[in-house]
Amino acid sequence: MSLIVCKFGGTSVASPERIQRVAKRLIARKQEGHQVVAVVSAMGKTTDELLGLASALNSNPPAREMDRLLSTGEQVSMTLLAMAIEARGYKAMSFTGRQAGIETDGTHAKAKIVKVHNERIMEALDAGIIPVVAGFQGINAEGDITTLGRGGSDTTAVAVAWGIGADVCEIYSDVDGVYSADPRVAPRARKLKEVSYDDMLELSGAGAGVLQMRAVEFARKWNVVIHSRSAFSDAEGTYIKEVAAMEEAVITGIAHDTSEVKVTIRGVPDTTGVAAKLFGSLAANMVNTDMIIQNISDAGITDISFTCPSSDLARARETVERVLPEINAREYVVDEDIAKVSLVGTGMKSSPGVAARAFEVLGENNINILAISTSPIRLSVVVDAAQAAEAVRCLHTAFGLDSDSVFKETQLSAEEIAAKMAKGR
Ligand code: ADP
Ligand code: ASP
Ligand code: MG
């Protein structure tokens, strides 16, 4: 008998029919002899809808109220799932983040889990009950509700798995595992059997939304094995774990991210302290800058560009408008139609020439590179958003990652697929 955490994402609990299916799945796991804890996301697009409601009333809603509001999405799905399980003759009990003992730091909207007080979940398990935990939320030291960032139910699941000493954390979604690229963008992507924590961390950080980066970070730190698998089939998925003596592929996968924007400040005097002033002010205003590019100066004047999440753009504009006169810069422009495409692989460390080959392939396909950044196991380029899918596909082929089979959509409606593709904006 094992102890397993089963997390179901928004698409998997989007309707009463799908909640029924999740209930059946959990009961089947229990009948196999396992002890099961469920973690759920909000139904379908609930979180986006709640965000829309808030912004209709306040363009800059208070963070405390926002977290309180967003946490309700998961509280709806947890109770419905518990009811569906009970209707099938099994015992279930729902728990909000607070009731499940998820203690976080005080950062609203991006809180970090600091402790899991597991008593209530353990008591429920001992009583033969299936605990159903609301993902994405916790409680801070003041007793206020916090949320864990978009996609944060993955982190709840991993944290609960760690907190109760589960054997595995199963993360069910609308794809049957982690692929070498988003299979909806690159249909020839191949499903990976295993991915190391390091590779998965880079893939998630570079935009592979199948697992939230924080969840992978948490899993790596506490050695929690993640099994990413399909909510719609029994197929084996992908294991994220410490992969011993893995045959290191040069490239494990390609991720893309359409959630960033590029800001360019033109006519900046090339003098000491300008970058410190600009980026210091951005950091103080909670703008998470990612890539930074400074051009060679011409007659003491240069351009500086940076990328940041589009969710930080309002704060970035505000900061740049304030700092512009202080650093005597001429103007700034924003490009929202960009995408970051990243090649990831632990094997890159010992394999020179990846960057050269990638640039060559992009050039052959008439894809212009707007910015570049690297880490020992990642190469990222910024391209025009309209060329992102093409960039992923041609790099996927050029680095020998293509599978013989083509990804087939099984359960999602056309509307759900469109919403998935638009994600990140
Ligand atoms: P959930 O709502 O269940 O949390 P997500 O939408 O967060 O599910 O994650 C699943 C989605 O991640 C898939 O629909 C797929 O389009 C996307 N995705 C991005 N990169 C990858 C990848 N490398 N492998 C598999 N799926 C990926
Ligand atoms: N409901 C939250 C979101 O949409 C958290 C999650 O789904 O994991 O981001
Ligand atoms: Mg997710």
GROMACS .gro file of C-alpha atoms and ligand atoms in nm:
model
  462
    1MET     CA    1   0.000   0.000   0.000
    2SER     CA    2   0.129   0.346  -0.078
    3LEU     CA    3   0.035   0.692   0.025
    4ILE     CA    4  -0.030   0.912  -0.278
    5VAL     CA    5  -0.128   1.270  -0.345
    6CYS     CA    6  -0.339   1.317  -0.661
    7LYS     CA    7  -0.365   1.672  -0.796
    8PHE     CA    8  -0.623   1.765  -1.060
    9GLY     CA    9  -0.591   2.091  -1.256
   10GLY     CA   10  -0.859   2.331  -1.374
   11THR     CA   11  -0.939   2.153  -1.702
   12SER     CA   12  -0.977   1.820  -1.521
   13VAL     CA   13  -1.247   1.961  -1.288
   14ALA     CA   14  -1.407   2.203  -1.537
   15SER     CA   15  -1.759   2.050  -1.527
   16PRO     CA   16  -1.973   1.824  -1.306
   17GLU     CA   17  -1.905   1.538  -1.549
   18ARG     CA   18  -1.531   1.584  -1.515
   19ILE     CA   19  -1.557   1.609  -1.136
   20GLN     CA   20  -1.745   1.276  -1.143
   21ARG     CA   21  -1.460   1.128  -1.342
   22VAL     CA   22  -1.206   1.257  -1.089
   23ALA     CA   23  -1.412   1.110  -0.805
   24LYS     CA   24  -1.415   0.772  -0.983
   25ARG     CA   25  -1.043   0.792  -1.038
   26LEU     CA   26  -0.971   0.864  -0.671
   27ILE     CA   27  -1.198   0.582  -0.560
   28ALA     CA   28  -1.026   0.345  -0.801
   29ARG     CA   29  -0.687   0.439  -0.650
   30LYS     CA   30  -0.830   0.369  -0.304
   31GLN     CA   31  -0.975   0.037  -0.416
   32GLU     CA   32  -0.629  -0.059  -0.540
   33GLY     CA   33  -0.529  -0.036  -0.173
   34HIS     CA   34  -0.364   0.308  -0.163
   35GLN     CA   35  -0.425   0.588   0.080
   36VAL     CA   36  -0.521   0.890  -0.127
   37VAL     CA   37  -0.519   1.267  -0.073
   38ALA     CA   38  -0.668   1.487  -0.346
   39VAL     CA   39  -0.559   1.841  -0.428
   40VAL     CA   40  -0.770   2.045  -0.670
   41SER     CA   41  -0.749   2.364  -0.876
   42ALA     CA   42  -1.040   2.596  -0.947
   43MET     CA   43  -1.287   2.480  -1.214
   44GLY     CA   44  -1.189   2.572  -1.573
   45LYS     CA   45  -1.127   2.944  -1.615
   46THR     CA   46  -1.263   3.045  -1.272
   47THR     CA   47  -0.941   3.218  -1.160
   48ASP     CA   48  -0.932   3.431  -1.476
   49GLU     CA   49  -1.298   3.519  -1.429
   50LEU     CA   50  -1.238   3.625  -1.069
   51LEU     CA   51  -0.943   3.838  -1.184
   52GLY     CA   52  -1.173   4.000  -1.441
   53LEU     CA   53  -1.436   4.078  -1.178
   54ALA     CA   54  -1.178   4.240  -0.953
   55SER     CA   55  -1.034   4.457  -1.229
   56ALA     CA   56  -1.384   4.576  -1.325
   57LEU     CA   57  -1.404   4.734  -0.981
   58ASN     CA   58  -1.048   4.839  -0.904
   59SER     CA   59  -0.753   4.879  -1.143
   60ASN     CA   60  -0.512   4.809  -0.857
   61PRO     CA   61  -0.699   4.582  -0.614
   62PRO     CA   62  -0.558   4.544  -0.261
   63ALA     CA   63  -0.343   4.228  -0.251
   64ARG     CA   64  -0.511   4.096   0.062
   65GLU     CA   65  -0.859   4.118  -0.090
   66MET     CA   66  -0.736   3.972  -0.418
   67ASP     CA   67  -0.597   3.662  -0.247
   68ARG     CA   68  -0.915   3.624  -0.046
   69LEU     CA   69  -1.117   3.639  -0.368
   70LEU     CA   70  -0.899   3.406  -0.577
   71SER     CA   71  -0.886   3.143  -0.302
   72THR     CA   72  -1.262   3.091  -0.339
   73GLY     CA   73  -1.220   2.921  -0.680
   74GLU     CA   74  -1.045   2.620  -0.529
   75GLN     CA   75  -1.292   2.618  -0.240
   76VAL     CA   76  -1.577   2.556  -0.483
   77SER     CA   77  -1.409   2.263  -0.657
   78MET     CA   78  -1.293   2.099  -0.332
   79THR     CA   79  -1.645   2.084  -0.189
   80LEU     CA   80  -1.800   1.962  -0.515
   81LEU     CA   81  -1.541   1.686  -0.542
   82ALA     CA   82  -1.598   1.581  -0.181
   83MET     CA   83  -1.974   1.566  -0.252
   84ALA     CA   84  -1.917   1.360  -0.567
   85ILE     CA   85  -1.704   1.109  -0.374
   86GLU     CA   86  -1.964   1.085  -0.096
   87ALA     CA   87  -2.236   1.027  -0.356
   88ARG     CA   88  -2.045   0.716  -0.461
   89GLY     CA   89  -2.049   0.576  -0.109
   90TYR     CA   90  -1.698   0.674  -0.002
   91LYS     CA   91  -1.603   0.913   0.275
   92ALA     CA   92  -1.447   1.246   0.179
   93MET     CA   93  -1.379   1.574   0.354
   94SER     CA   94  -1.272   1.904   0.199
   95PHE     CA   95  -1.008   2.132   0.351
   96THR     CA   96  -0.920   2.491   0.268
   97GLY     CA   97  -0.551   2.581   0.272
   98ARG     CA   98  -0.581   2.691   0.632
   99GLN     CA   99  -0.765   2.375   0.738
  100ALA     CA  100  -0.504   2.163   0.562
  101GLY     CA  101  -0.233   2.337   0.764
  102ILE     CA  102  -0.058   2.514   0.474
  103GLU     CA  103   0.141   2.792   0.640
  104THR     CA  104   0.303   3.050   0.412
  105ASP     CA  105   0.511   3.365   0.434
  106GLY     CA  106   0.332   3.697   0.402
  107THR     CA  107   0.382   3.773   0.031
  108HIS     CA  108   0.036   3.804  -0.118
  109ALA     CA  109  -0.007   3.661  -0.471
  110LYS     CA  110   0.331   3.483  -0.464
  111ALA     CA  111   0.344   3.332  -0.116
  112LYS     CA  112   0.595   3.061  -0.029
  113ILE     CA  113   0.496   2.761   0.179
  114VAL     CA  114   0.701   2.751   0.499
  115LYS     CA  115   0.534   2.464   0.684
  116VAL     CA  116   0.266   2.199   0.646
  117HIS     CA  117   0.085   2.111   0.968
  118ASN     CA  118  -0.035   1.767   0.863
  119GLU     CA  119  -0.250   1.666   1.163
  120ARG     CA  120  -0.597   1.706   1.013
  121ILE     CA  121  -0.506   1.530   0.688
  122MET     CA  122  -0.346   1.241   0.878
  123GLU     CA  123  -0.651   1.210   1.106
  124ALA     CA  124  -0.882   1.199   0.805
  125LEU     CA  125  -0.666   0.934   0.636
  126ASP     CA  126  -0.662   0.723   0.952
  127ALA     CA  127  -1.041   0.741   0.957
  128GLY     CA  128  -1.058   0.606   0.601
  129ILE     CA  129  -1.163   0.943   0.459
  130ILE     CA  130  -1.033   1.089   0.130
  131PRO     CA  131  -0.914   1.440   0.219
  132VAL     CA  132  -0.971   1.691  -0.062
  133VAL     CA  133  -0.743   1.992  -0.028
  134ALA     CA  134  -0.796   2.329  -0.199
  135GLY     CA  135  -0.481   2.406  -0.400
  136PHE     CA  136  -0.312   2.743  -0.453
  137GLN     CA  137  -0.366   2.883  -0.104
  138GLY     CA  138  -0.237   2.901   0.249
  139ILE     CA  139  -0.246   3.117   0.556
  140ASN     CA  140   0.014   3.368   0.672
  141ALA     CA  141   0.129   3.452   1.024
  142GLU     CA  142  -0.144   3.719   1.054
  143GLY     CA  143  -0.411   3.462   0.975
  144ASP     CA  144  -0.481   3.609   0.630
  145ILE     CA  145  -0.530   3.397   0.320
  146THR     CA  146  -0.242   3.400   0.071
  147THR     CA  147  -0.213   3.250  -0.278
  148LEU     CA  148   0.088   3.081  -0.432
  149GLY     CA  149   0.108   3.231  -0.783
  150ARG     CA  150  -0.060   3.110  -1.104
  151GLY     CA  151  -0.046   2.734  -1.135
  152GLY     CA  152   0.019   2.716  -0.760
  153SER     CA  153  -0.196   2.410  -0.692
  154ASP     CA  154   0.099   2.206  -0.820
  155THR     CA  155   0.301   2.347  -0.532
  156THR     CA  156   0.025   2.269  -0.281
  157ALA     CA  157   0.028   1.909  -0.404
  158VAL     CA  158   0.404   1.871  -0.371
  159ALA     CA  159   0.404   2.040  -0.029
  160VAL     CA  160   0.124   1.816   0.097
  161ALA     CA  161   0.308   1.510  -0.038
  162TRP     CA  162   0.615   1.621   0.155
  163GLY     CA  163   0.414   1.711   0.467
  164ILE     CA  164   0.251   1.367   0.494
  165GLY     CA  165   0.549   1.168   0.365
  166ALA     CA  166   0.368   1.045   0.051
  167ASP     CA  167   0.541   0.798  -0.180
  168VAL     CA  168   0.453   0.994  -0.492
  169CYS     CA  169   0.280   1.315  -0.597
  170GLU     CA  170   0.066   1.246  -0.902
  171ILE     CA  171  -0.014   1.558  -1.104
  172TYR     CA  172  -0.300   1.491  -1.344
  173SER     CA  173  -0.360   1.729  -1.635
  174ASP     CA  174  -0.488   1.739  -1.992
  175VAL     CA  175  -0.162   1.601  -2.133
  176ASP     CA  176  -0.022   1.260  -2.044
  177GLY     CA  177   0.317   1.377  -1.922
  178VAL     CA  178   0.603   1.613  -1.989
  179TYR     CA  179   0.693   1.633  -2.356
  180SER     CA  180   1.009   1.756  -2.527
  181ALA     CA  181   0.807   2.069  -2.620
  182ASP     CA  182   0.448   2.181  -2.570
  183PRO     CA  183   0.277   1.915  -2.787
  184ARG     CA  184   0.007   2.163  -2.891
  185VAL     CA  185   0.277   2.380  -3.048
  186ALA     CA  186   0.509   2.106  -3.169
  187PRO     CA  187   0.289   1.803  -3.247
  188ARG     CA  188   0.599   1.591  -3.307
  189ALA     CA  189   0.711   1.641  -2.946
  190ARG     CA  190   0.790   1.317  -2.765
  191LYS     CA  191   0.672   1.215  -2.422
  192LEU     CA  192   0.963   1.187  -2.180
  193LYS     CA  193   0.982   0.889  -1.942
  194GLU     CA  194   1.186   1.067  -1.679
  195VAL     CA  195   1.316   1.418  -1.633
  196SER     CA  196   1.571   1.526  -1.373
  197TYR     CA  197   1.477   1.797  -1.125
  198ASP     CA  198   1.740   2.028  -1.278
  199ASP     CA  199   1.608   1.996  -1.633
  200MET     CA  200   1.246   2.027  -1.520
  201LEU     CA  201   1.327   2.337  -1.317
  202GLU     CA  202   1.476   2.505  -1.623
  203LEU     CA  203   1.189   2.391  -1.849
  204SER     CA  204   0.923   2.519  -1.607
  205GLY     CA  205   1.117   2.840  -1.549
  206ALA     CA  206   1.134   2.891  -1.925
  207GLY     CA  207   0.757   2.859  -1.964
  208ALA     CA  208   0.670   2.486  -1.981
  209GLY     CA  209   0.342   2.535  -1.793
  210VAL     CA  210   0.281   2.164  -1.740
  211LEU     CA  211   0.437   2.197  -1.391
  212GLN     CA  212   0.471   2.515  -1.189
  213MET     CA  213   0.836   2.605  -1.127
  214ARG     CA  214   0.787   2.651  -0.753
  215ALA     CA  215   0.648   2.298  -0.731
  216VAL     CA  216   0.958   2.156  -0.899
  217GLU     CA  217   1.183   2.364  -0.674
  218PHE     CA  218   1.003   2.232  -0.369
  219ALA     CA  219   1.016   1.873  -0.499
  220ARG     CA  220   1.390   1.898  -0.566
  221LYS     CA  221   1.462   2.040  -0.223
  222TRP     CA  222   1.269   1.769  -0.038
  223ASN     CA  223   1.314   1.486  -0.287
  224VAL     CA  224   0.944   1.443  -0.366
  225VAL     CA  225   0.887   1.223  -0.673
  226ILE     CA  226   0.636   1.378  -0.915
  227HIS     CA  227   0.442   1.171  -1.165
  228SER     CA  228   0.296   1.399  -1.433
  229ARG     CA  229   0.012   1.211  -1.605
  230SER     CA  230  -0.320   1.235  -1.784
  231ALA     CA  231  -0.652   1.299  -1.610
  232PHE     CA  232  -0.822   1.125  -1.902
  233SER     CA  233  -0.626   0.801  -1.939
  234ASP     CA  234  -0.437   0.544  -1.732
  235ALA     CA  235  -0.120   0.574  -1.938
  236GLU     CA  236   0.210   0.604  -1.751
  237GLY     CA  237   0.327   0.962  -1.758
  238THR     CA  238   0.660   1.125  -1.680
  239TYR     CA  239   0.853   1.088  -1.355
  240ILE     CA  240   1.035   1.394  -1.223
  241LYS     CA  241   1.302   1.274  -0.985
  242GLU     CA  242   1.672   1.258  -0.920
  243VAL     CA  243   1.783   1.073  -1.230
  244ALA     CA  244   2.098   0.874  -1.151
  245ALA     CA  245   2.350   0.820  -1.430
  246MET     CA  246   2.107   0.945  -1.688
  247GLU     CA  247   2.229   0.921  -2.040
  248GLU     CA  248   2.257   1.293  -2.087
  249ALA     CA  249   2.084   1.412  -2.398
  250VAL     CA  250   2.230   1.742  -2.512
  251ILE     CA  251   1.881   1.891  -2.532
  252THR     CA  252   1.602   1.752  -2.312
  253GLY     CA  253   1.334   1.988  -2.433
  254ILE     CA  254   1.230   2.322  -2.572
  255ALA     CA  255   1.005   2.561  -2.383
  256HIS     CA  256   0.837   2.879  -2.496
  257ASP     CA  257   0.692   3.165  -2.299
  258THR     CA  258   0.462   3.434  -2.436
  259SER     CA  259   0.404   3.601  -2.103
  260GLU     CA  260   0.692   3.852  -2.119
  261VAL     CA  261   0.718   4.199  -2.275
  262LYS     CA  262   1.023   4.397  -2.386
  263VAL     CA  263   1.086   4.755  -2.277
  264THR     CA  264   1.353   4.961  -2.457
  265ILE     CA  265   1.484   5.289  -2.322
  266ARG     CA  266   1.633   5.503  -2.598
  267GLY     CA  267   1.890   5.779  -2.581
  268VAL     CA  268   2.044   5.682  -2.250
  269PRO     CA  269   2.369   5.867  -2.156
  270ASP     CA  270   2.640   5.601  -2.125
  271THR     CA  271   2.763   5.704  -1.781
  272THR     CA  272   2.837   5.527  -1.457
  273GLY     CA  273   2.542   5.454  -1.231
  274VAL     CA  274   2.265   5.472  -1.494
  275ALA     CA  275   2.197   5.097  -1.497
  276ALA     CA  276   2.210   5.085  -1.118
  277LYS     CA  277   1.955   5.366  -1.096
  278LEU     CA  278   1.719   5.213  -1.352
  279PHE     CA  279   1.728   4.852  -1.235
  280GLY     CA  280   1.738   4.952  -0.869
  281SER     CA  281   1.414   5.146  -0.918
  282LEU     CA  282   1.255   4.859  -1.111
  283ALA     CA  283   1.344   4.612  -0.836
  284ALA     CA  284   1.214   4.848  -0.568
  285ASN     CA  285   0.883   4.860  -0.756
  286MET     CA  286   0.866   4.476  -0.767
  287VAL     CA  287   0.937   4.446  -1.141
  288ASN     CA  288   1.099   4.110  -1.211
  289THR     CA  289   1.340   4.182  -1.496
  290ASP     CA  290   1.455   3.879  -1.691
  291MET     CA  291   1.685   3.957  -1.987
  292ILE     CA  292   1.884   4.280  -2.010
  293ILE     CA  293   2.052   4.408  -2.327
  294GLN     CA  294   2.266   4.721  -2.359
  295ASN     CA  295   2.378   4.829  -2.702
  296ILE     CA  296   2.725   4.961  -2.784
  297SER     CA  297   2.717   5.334  -2.725
  298ASP     CA  298   2.741   5.585  -3.005
  299ALA     CA  299   2.875   5.928  -2.909
  300GLY     CA  300   2.811   5.853  -2.543
  301ILE     CA  301   2.447   5.760  -2.599
  302THR     CA  302   2.307   5.406  -2.586
  303ASP     CA  303   1.984   5.200  -2.570
  304ILE     CA  304   1.893   4.961  -2.287
  305SER     CA  305   1.627   4.691  -2.322
  306PHE     CA  306   1.489   4.453  -2.065
  307THR     CA  307   1.216   4.190  -2.058
  308CYS     CA  308   0.973   4.136  -1.771
  309PRO     CA  309   0.644   3.949  -1.715
  310SER     CA  310   0.348   4.128  -1.876
  311SER     CA  311   0.183   4.121  -1.533
  312ASP     CA  312   0.460   4.360  -1.417
  313LEU     CA  313   0.423   4.596  -1.716
  314ALA     CA  314   0.210   4.859  -1.542
  315ARG     CA  315   0.468   4.888  -1.265
  316ALA     CA  316   0.752   4.888  -1.521
  317ARG     CA  317   0.594   5.178  -1.713
  318GLU     CA  318   0.538   5.373  -1.396
  319THR     CA  319   0.901   5.325  -1.290
  320VAL     CA  320   1.053   5.403  -1.629
  321GLU     CA  321   0.843   5.720  -1.667
  322ARG     CA  322   0.964   5.837  -1.329
  323VAL     CA  323   1.332   5.748  -1.385
  324LEU     CA  324   1.357   5.870  -1.747
  325PRO     CA  325   1.417   6.239  -1.662
  326GLU     CA  326   1.646   6.147  -1.374
  327ILE     CA  327   1.884   5.958  -1.605
  328ASN     CA  328   1.837   6.204  -1.894
  329ALA     CA  329   1.713   5.939  -2.134
  330ARG     CA  330   1.508   6.035  -2.442
  331GLU     CA  331   1.211   5.795  -2.456
  332TYR     CA  332   1.096   5.440  -2.402
  333VAL     CA  333   0.902   5.192  -2.615
  334VAL     CA  334   0.722   4.871  -2.520
  335ASP     CA  335   0.699   4.561  -2.739
  336GLU     CA  336   0.428   4.326  -2.613
  337ASP     CA  337   0.444   4.086  -2.908
  338ILE     CA  338   0.748   3.888  -2.813
  339ALA     CA  339   0.812   3.531  -2.706
  340LYS     CA  340   1.103   3.360  -2.539
  341VAL     CA  341   1.210   3.023  -2.678
  342SER     CA  342   1.450   2.817  -2.467
  343LEU     CA  343   1.655   2.505  -2.531
  344VAL     CA  344   1.714   2.312  -2.208
  345GLY     CA  345   1.940   2.018  -2.130
  346THR     CA  346   2.187   1.919  -1.860
  347GLY     CA  347   2.399   1.774  -2.141
  348MET     CA  348   2.455   2.124  -2.283
  349LYS     CA  349   2.722   2.178  -2.019
  350SER     CA  350   2.960   1.943  -2.195
  351SER     CA  351   2.852   2.005  -2.550
  352PRO     CA  352   2.977   2.321  -2.720
  353GLY     CA  353   2.815   2.452  -3.034
  354VAL     CA  354   2.450   2.445  -2.927
  355ALA     CA  355   2.414   2.822  -2.953
  356ALA     CA  356   2.582   2.839  -3.294
  357ARG     CA  357   2.360   2.562  -3.430
  358ALA     CA  358   2.044   2.720  -3.285
  359PHE     CA  359   2.124   3.060  -3.437
  360GLU     CA  360   2.197   2.897  -3.772
  361VAL     CA  361   1.863   2.712  -3.771
  362LEU     CA  362   1.669   3.026  -3.677
  363GLY     CA  363   1.849   3.222  -3.949
  364GLU     CA  364   1.770   2.956  -4.213
  365ASN     CA  365   1.404   2.990  -4.114
  366ASN     CA  366   1.408   3.372  -4.131
  367ILE     CA  367   1.348   3.411  -3.762
  368ASN     CA  368   1.509   3.723  -3.625
  369ILE     CA  369   1.661   3.709  -3.274
  370LEU     CA  370   1.580   4.009  -3.056
  371ALA     CA  371   1.769   3.907  -2.742
  372ILE     CA  372   1.973   3.616  -2.608
  373SER     CA  373   2.049   3.480  -2.262
  374THR     CA  374   2.215   3.163  -2.138
  375SER     CA  375   2.274   2.952  -1.829
  376PRO     CA  376   2.497   2.642  -1.817
  377ILE     CA  377   2.199   2.425  -1.913
  378ARG     CA  378   1.974   2.668  -2.104
  379LEU     CA  379   1.987   2.888  -2.412
  380SER     CA  380   1.704   3.140  -2.452
  381VAL     CA  381   1.625   3.367  -2.746
  382VAL     CA  382   1.357   3.631  -2.771
  383VAL     CA  383   1.173   3.636  -3.105
  384ASP     CA  384   0.863   3.795  -3.251
  385ALA     CA  385   0.556   3.628  -3.091
  386ALA     CA  386   0.417   3.544  -3.436
  387GLN     CA  387   0.728   3.332  -3.506
  388ALA     CA  388   0.746   3.153  -3.171
  389ALA     CA  389   0.570   2.832  -3.273
  390GLU     CA  390   0.779   2.807  -3.589
  391ALA     CA  391   1.096   2.864  -3.383
  392VAL     CA  392   1.002   2.583  -3.141
  393ARG     CA  393   0.926   2.344  -3.427
  394CYS     CA  394   1.235   2.407  -3.634
  395LEU     CA  395   1.468   2.385  -3.333
  396HIS     CA  396   1.289   2.067  -3.221
  397THR     CA  397   1.355   1.908  -3.559
  398ALA     CA  398   1.711   2.038  -3.591
  399PHE     CA  399   1.815   1.901  -3.252
  400GLY     CA  400   1.680   1.555  -3.339
  401LEU     CA  401   1.391   1.561  -3.090
  402ASP     CA  402   1.104   1.481  -3.331
  403SER     CA  403   0.899   1.171  -3.260
  404ASP     CA  404   0.754   0.945  -3.530
  405SER     CA  405   0.404   0.990  -3.392
  406VAL     CA  406   0.194   1.304  -3.388
  407PHE     CA  407   0.024   1.436  -3.072
  408LYS     CA  408  -0.353   1.384  -3.076
  409GLU     CA  409  -0.598   1.589  -2.873
  410THR     CA  410  -0.837   1.352  -2.695
  411GLN     CA  411  -1.076   1.528  -2.460
  412LEU     CA  412  -1.061   1.906  -2.489
  413SER     CA  413  -1.314   2.124  -2.669
  414ALA     CA  414  -1.200   2.368  -2.938
  415GLU     CA  415  -1.267   2.653  -2.694
  416GLU     CA  416  -1.055   2.495  -2.422
  417ILE     CA  417  -0.769   2.441  -2.666
  418ALA     CA  418  -0.788   2.805  -2.778
  419ALA     CA  419  -0.781   2.921  -2.415
  420LYS     CA  420  -0.475   2.702  -2.349
  421MET     CA  421  -0.292   2.844  -2.649
  422ALA     CA  422  -0.371   3.200  -2.539
  423LYS     CA  423  -0.241   3.135  -2.188
  424GLY     CA  424   0.041   3.352  -2.065
  425ARG     CA  425  -0.111   3.679  -2.175
  426ADP     P1  426  -0.358   2.218  -1.528
  426ADP     O1  427  -0.466   2.318  -1.555
  426ADP     O2  428  -0.408   2.078  -1.515
  426ADP     O3  429  -0.268   2.258  -1.415
  426ADP     P2  430  -0.180   2.324  -1.723
  426ADP     O4  431  -0.256   2.394  -1.829
  426ADP     O5  432  -0.122   2.408  -1.614
  426ADP     O6  433  -0.272   2.211  -1.659
  426ADP     O7  434  -0.063   2.236  -1.785
  426ADP     C1  435  -0.087   2.152  -1.894
  426ADP     C2  436  -0.053   2.222  -2.024
  426ADP     O8  437   0.087   2.247  -2.030
  426ADP     C3  438  -0.079   2.140  -2.146
  426ADP     O9  439  -0.210   2.159  -2.192
  426ADP     C4  440   0.026   2.184  -2.248
  426ADP    O10  441  -0.030   2.259  -2.353
  426ADP     C5  442   0.120   2.271  -2.165
  426ADP     N1  443   0.263   2.239  -2.184
  426ADP     C6  444   0.360   2.332  -2.202
  426ADP     N2  445   0.478   2.274  -2.217
  426ADP     C7  446   0.459   2.140  -2.207
  426ADP     C8  447   0.545   2.026  -2.213
  426ADP     N3  448   0.676   2.039  -2.231
  426ADP     N4  449   0.490   1.904  -2.199
  426ADP     C9  450   0.357   1.889  -2.179
  426ADP     N5  451   0.270   1.994  -2.173
  426ADP    C10  452   0.320   2.118  -2.186
  427ASP     N1  453  -0.642   2.831  -1.002
  427ASP     C1  454  -0.507   2.881  -1.000
  427ASP     C2  455  -0.468   2.930  -1.140
  427ASP     O1  456  -0.551   2.928  -1.230
  427ASP     C3  457  -0.409   2.782  -0.947
  427ASP     C4  458  -0.392   2.655  -1.027
  427ASP     O2  459  -0.474   2.626  -1.116
  427ASP     O3  460  -0.298   2.582  -1.001
  427ASP     O4  461  -0.357   2.971  -1.159
  428MG      MG  462  -0.104   2.393  -1.409
   0.00000   0.00000   0.00000
